[in-house]
One Martini backbone bead per residue (centre of mass of N, CA, C, O) as a GRO file, in nm:
protein
  236
    1MET     BB    1  17.111  12.658  17.282
    2ALA     BB    2  16.897  12.579  17.486
    3LEU     BB    3  16.671  12.745  17.356
    4LEU     BB    4  16.684  12.603  17.081
    5HIS     BB    5  16.623  12.320  17.194
    6LYS     BB    6  16.341  12.385  17.301
    7HIS     BB    7  16.216  12.471  17.031
    8THR     BB    8  16.264  12.203  16.892
    9GLN     BB    9  16.090  12.030  17.083
   10ARG     BB   10  15.824  12.180  17.038
   11PHE     BB   11  15.810  12.138  16.736
   12LEU     BB   12  15.813  11.826  16.743
   13LEU     BB   13  15.564  11.796  16.924
   14ARG     BB   14  15.365  11.928  16.727
   15ILE     BB   15  15.410  11.732  16.497
   16VAL     BB   16  15.317  11.479  16.650
   17CYS     BB   17  15.030  11.580  16.714
   18ILE     BB   18  14.942  11.621  16.422
   19VAL     BB   19  14.985  11.328  16.332
   20ILE     BB   20  14.790  11.201  16.538
   21LEU     BB   21  14.536  11.358  16.449
   22CYS     BB   22  14.538  11.261  16.156
   23PHE     BB   23  14.517  10.961  16.220
   24CYS     BB   24  14.251  10.968  16.382
   25SER     BB   25  14.078  11.098  16.161
   26ASN     BB   26  14.121  10.873  15.953
   27VAL     BB   27  14.004  10.643  16.121
   28MET     BB   28  13.722  10.768  16.164
   29ALA     BB   29  13.651  10.796  15.863
   30GLN     BB   30  13.673  10.494  15.799
   31GLU     BB   31  13.454  10.402  15.998
   32ILE     BB   32  13.223  10.564  15.874
   33ASN     BB   33  13.242  10.443  15.589
   34ALA     BB   34  13.208  10.149  15.677
   35SER     BB   35  12.929  10.189  15.803
   36LYS     BB   36  12.788  10.287  15.542
   37GLU     BB   37  12.858  10.039  15.369
   38GLU     BB   38  12.718   9.834  15.555
   39GLU     BB   39  12.437   9.957  15.534
   40GLN     BB   40  12.411   9.931  15.226
   41LEU     BB   41  12.453   9.623  15.221
   42ASP     BB   42  12.209   9.549  15.394
   43LYS     BB   43  12.000   9.667  15.198
   44MET     BB   44  12.079   9.494  14.957
   45LEU     BB   45  12.032   9.219  15.094
   46GLU     BB   46  11.739   9.263  15.166
   47HIS     BB   47  11.644   9.300  14.876
   48HIS     BB   48  11.755   9.030  14.771
   49ASN     BB   49  11.613   8.833  14.984
   50GLU     BB   50  11.315   8.989  14.884
   51ARG     BB   51  11.254   8.991  14.571
   52TYR     BB   52  10.995   8.762  14.580
   53MET     BB   53  10.819   8.941  14.754
   54PRO     BB   54  10.530   9.051  14.839
   55ARG     BB   55  10.388   9.415  14.824
   56ALA     BB   56  10.100   9.331  14.725
   57LEU     BB   57   9.864   9.236  14.553
   58GLY     BB   58   9.723   8.909  14.480
   59PHE     BB   59   9.673   8.625  14.253
   60SER     BB   60   9.485   8.309  14.260
   61ALA     BB   61   9.481   7.968  14.115
   62GLY     BB   62   9.324   7.641  14.185
   63TYR     BB   63   9.375   7.278  14.202
   64VAL     BB   64   9.180   7.020  14.366
   65THR     BB   65   9.164   6.713  14.446
   66PRO     BB   66   8.908   6.625  14.227
   67ASP     BB   67   8.675   6.901  14.276
   68VAL     BB   68   8.854   7.178  14.321
   69PHE     BB   69   8.828   7.537  14.319
   70ASP     BB   70   9.050   7.826  14.344
   71PHE     BB   71   9.009   8.176  14.451
   72SER     BB   72   9.233   8.465  14.508
   73ILE     BB   73   9.308   8.734  14.736
   74PHE     BB   74   9.625   8.867  14.837
   75THR     BB   75   9.848   8.968  15.121
   76PHE     BB   76  10.138   9.115  15.289
   77LEU     BB   77  10.194   9.433  15.331
   78ASP     BB   78  10.456   9.427  15.518
   79VAL     BB   79  10.367   9.232  15.740
   80LEU     BB   80  10.520   9.060  15.976
   81PRO     BB   81  10.827   9.041  15.985
   82ILE     BB   82  11.037   8.768  16.087
   83ASN     BB   83  11.335   8.786  16.241
   84ILE     BB   84  11.598   8.561  16.259
   85THR     BB   85  11.820   8.704  16.090
   86ASP     BB   86  12.038   8.863  15.918
   87GLY     BB   87  11.865   8.870  15.610
   88TYR     BB   88  11.633   8.686  15.762
   89SER     BB   89  11.284   8.607  15.688
   90ILE     BB   90  10.953   8.577  15.770
   91HIS     BB   91  10.609   8.577  15.634
   92VAL     BB   92  10.297   8.744  15.684
   93GLY     BB   93   9.967   8.681  15.560
   94TYR     BB   94   9.663   8.753  15.360
   95GLU     BB   95   9.312   8.647  15.259
   96PRO     BB   96   9.040   8.842  15.192
   97LEU     BB   97   8.977   8.662  14.917
   98HIS     BB   98   8.774   8.360  14.891
   99LEU     BB   99   8.707   8.099  14.642
  100ARG     BB  100   8.499   7.807  14.639
  101VAL     BB  101   8.462   7.525  14.410
  102ASP     BB  102   8.212   7.272  14.450
  103ASP     BB  103   7.954   7.064  14.526
  104PHE     BB  104   7.808   7.324  14.677
  105GLY     BB  105   7.959   7.543  14.528
  106ALA     BB  106   7.990   7.856  14.620
  107SER     BB  107   8.146   8.028  14.844
  108ASP     BB  108   8.101   8.262  15.153
  109ASP     BB  109   8.363   8.346  15.330
  110ALA     BB  110   8.421   8.643  15.253
  111LEU     BB  111   8.185   8.767  15.412
  112PHE     BB  112   8.283   8.668  15.695
  113ALA     BB  113   8.562   8.796  15.685
  114ALA     BB  114   8.464   9.089  15.670
  115GLY     BB  115   8.296   9.078  15.929
  116GLY     BB  116   8.533   8.997  16.116
  117TRP     BB  117   8.706   9.248  16.073
  118PHE     BB  118   8.502   9.454  16.194
  119LEU     BB  119   8.457   9.318  16.465
  120PHE     BB  120   8.760   9.310  16.567
  121ASN     BB  121   8.807   9.611  16.536
  122GLY     BB  122   8.602   9.691  16.749
  123ILE     BB  123   8.730   9.536  16.984
  124ASP     BB  124   9.005   9.677  16.965
  125ALA     BB  125   8.905   9.966  17.014
  126VAL     BB  126   8.792   9.910  17.298
  127ALA     BB  127   9.058   9.808  17.423
  128ARG     BB  128   9.211  10.080  17.382
  129LYS     BB  129   9.026  10.252  17.555
  130ILE     BB  130   9.071  10.098  17.821
  131THR     BB  131   9.402  10.103  17.811
  132GLY     BB  132   9.518  10.362  17.635
  133SER     BB  133   9.623  10.263  17.374
  134GLU     BB  134   9.855  10.319  17.090
  135SER     BB  135   9.820  10.230  16.735
  136ASP     BB  136   9.903  10.114  16.426
  137GLY     BB  137   9.669   9.946  16.325
  138PRO     BB  138   9.602   9.640  16.380
  139GLY     BB  139   9.566   9.418  16.621
  140ILE     BB  140   9.581   9.108  16.769
  141LEU     BB  141   9.262   9.075  16.778
  142VAL     BB  142   9.267   9.068  16.460
  143LEU     BB  143   9.512   8.897  16.346
  144ALA     BB  144   9.473   8.620  16.477
  145PRO     BB  145   9.189   8.537  16.368
  146LEU     BB  146   9.261   8.601  16.070
  147PHE     BB  147   9.482   8.387  16.043
  148ILE     BB  148   9.305   8.138  16.099
  149TRP     BB  149   9.112   8.199  15.859
  150CYS     BB  150   9.340   8.366  15.626
  151GLY     BB  151   9.638   8.274  15.657
  152MET     BB  152  10.006   8.318  15.600
  153VAL     BB  153  10.328   8.148  15.542
  154TYR     BB  154  10.664   8.246  15.446
  155ILE     BB  155  10.955   8.030  15.375
  156PRO     BB  156  11.258   8.076  15.291
  157LEU     BB  157  11.532   7.878  15.121
  158VAL     BB  158  11.656   8.119  14.951
  159PRO     BB  159  11.805   8.352  14.804
  160GLY     BB  160  11.539   8.582  14.711
  161SER     BB  161  11.275   8.390  14.760
  162TRP     BB  162  11.207   8.183  14.505
  163LEU     BB  163  11.215   7.961  14.739
  164GLY     BB  164  10.945   7.798  14.929
  165ILE     BB  165  10.730   7.786  15.210
  166ASN     BB  166  10.370   7.747  15.211
  167ASP     BB  167  10.127   7.844  15.463
  168GLN     BB  168   9.764   7.784  15.458
  169ASN     BB  169   9.448   7.923  15.549
  170HIS     BB  170   9.100   7.791  15.562
  171PHE     BB  171   8.761   7.921  15.610
  172THR     BB  172   8.489   7.753  15.486
  173THR     BB  173   8.166   7.853  15.349
  174HIS     BB  174   7.792   7.737  15.302
  175VAL     BB  175   7.542   7.900  15.422
  176ILE     BB  176   7.362   8.001  15.189
  177GLN     BB  177   7.309   7.706  15.071
  178GLU     BB  178   7.298   7.520  15.364
  179GLY     BB  179   7.331   7.656  15.620
  180PHE     BB  180   7.340   7.613  15.976
  181HIS     BB  181   7.585   7.363  15.970
  182THR     BB  182   7.841   7.138  15.970
  183HIS     BB  183   7.854   7.112  15.649
  184SER     BB  184   7.927   7.438  15.604
  185PHE     BB  185   8.221   7.363  15.727
  186ILE     BB  186   8.571   7.432  15.630
  187TYR     BB  187   8.899   7.321  15.713
  188THR     BB  188   9.219   7.438  15.590
  189ASN     BB  189   9.561   7.321  15.499
  190ASP     BB  190   9.831   7.455  15.311
  191LEU     BB  191  10.115   7.271  15.186
  192SER     BB  192  10.391   7.427  15.009
  193LEU     BB  193  10.581   7.469  14.714
  194ARG     BB  194  10.750   7.770  14.607
  195PHE     BB  195  10.777   7.920  14.281
  196SER     BB  196  10.949   8.213  14.174
  197MET     BB  197  10.896   8.479  13.929
  198LYS     BB  198  11.046   8.747  13.719
  199PRO     BB  199  11.112   8.994  13.549
  200SER     BB  200  11.375   9.208  13.507
  201ARG     BB  201  11.127   9.388  13.467
  202GLY     BB  202  10.940   9.507  13.704
  203THR     BB  203  10.660   9.431  13.964
  204THR     BB  204  10.584   9.140  13.851
  205GLY     BB  205  10.491   8.822  13.970
  206TYR     BB  206  10.538   8.460  13.980
  207PHE     BB  207  10.369   8.144  14.073
  208LEU     BB  208  10.424   7.801  14.202
  209ASP     BB  209  10.217   7.557  14.352
  210THR     BB  210  10.285   7.253  14.550
  211GLY     BB  211  10.070   7.016  14.740
  212ILE     BB  212   9.896   6.983  15.054
  213ARG     BB  213   9.561   6.922  15.168
  214PHE     BB  214   9.414   6.977  15.480
  215GLU     BB  215   9.085   6.839  15.560
  216LYS     BB  216   8.779   6.964  15.749
  217ASN     BB  217   8.473   6.855  15.780
  218PHE     BB  218   8.238   6.885  16.034
  219ALA     BB  219   8.075   6.610  15.898
  220GLU     BB  220   8.358   6.478  15.841
  221ASP     BB  221   8.632   6.335  15.763
  222PHE     BB  222   8.947   6.338  15.737
  223LYS     BB  223   9.147   6.488  15.467
  224TYR     BB  224   9.346   6.464  15.161
  225ARG     BB  225   9.501   6.679  14.909
  226PHE     BB  226   9.599   6.772  14.596
  227PHE     BB  227   9.781   7.066  14.468
  228VAL     BB  228   9.759   7.349  14.236
  229GLN     BB  229   9.916   7.684  14.192
  230LEU     BB  230   9.849   8.000  14.049
  231GLY     BB  231  10.029   8.326  14.031
  232LEU     BB  232  10.027   8.679  14.120
  233PHE     BB  233  10.247   8.967  14.201
  234GLY     BB  234  10.345   9.238  14.383
  235SER     BB  235  10.660   9.427  14.377
  236GLY     BB  236  10.902   9.661  14.535
   0.00000   0.00000   0.00000
């Protein structure tokens, strides 16, 4: 009887161990599935929160009171998303080609912007040689001056990023028409509210900007103007 009792105890102990192992395995499997589901949800939220963000080149045309027209090609290129919290970030972009038509005629700042890009890329390459550092893409020695010259920041205000604040810099030159003097250089900062929309299908979006341009011609007093801007962009 004692021997049978011991066998019964061992049998029950094994059953308990098997039940505990099954329970632990089930809990671990649930945690793994929950982790995968949470990861998928984060990706979905990230895609949703940035649905109206440009992912490729865009084009814009604007009218600035009383007598200025702007045309530009810009891009965010997925560069420098600055994460504020999970699922929310602001984005930095650049405008490699900008044309301003005003009293002086057509601006030539795009030529200087292209020259500046190659110049600062060369400086950056030399700095990497000296420091021995390696990185993909242009470094801060290129991006910082380029942002001051023709950069932009988009700050989403709602989920999906279809409404937000866009802040944009322009360093406009008229050197070819006017020569090198103070009247030939204009620095502007555009602060606008952007409304974006796109079809239910496709990867092309549209936006409308309206806001204030703060402008300083190096030979004149500071002034501000109102502007409206229409554009389209590619989104991934």
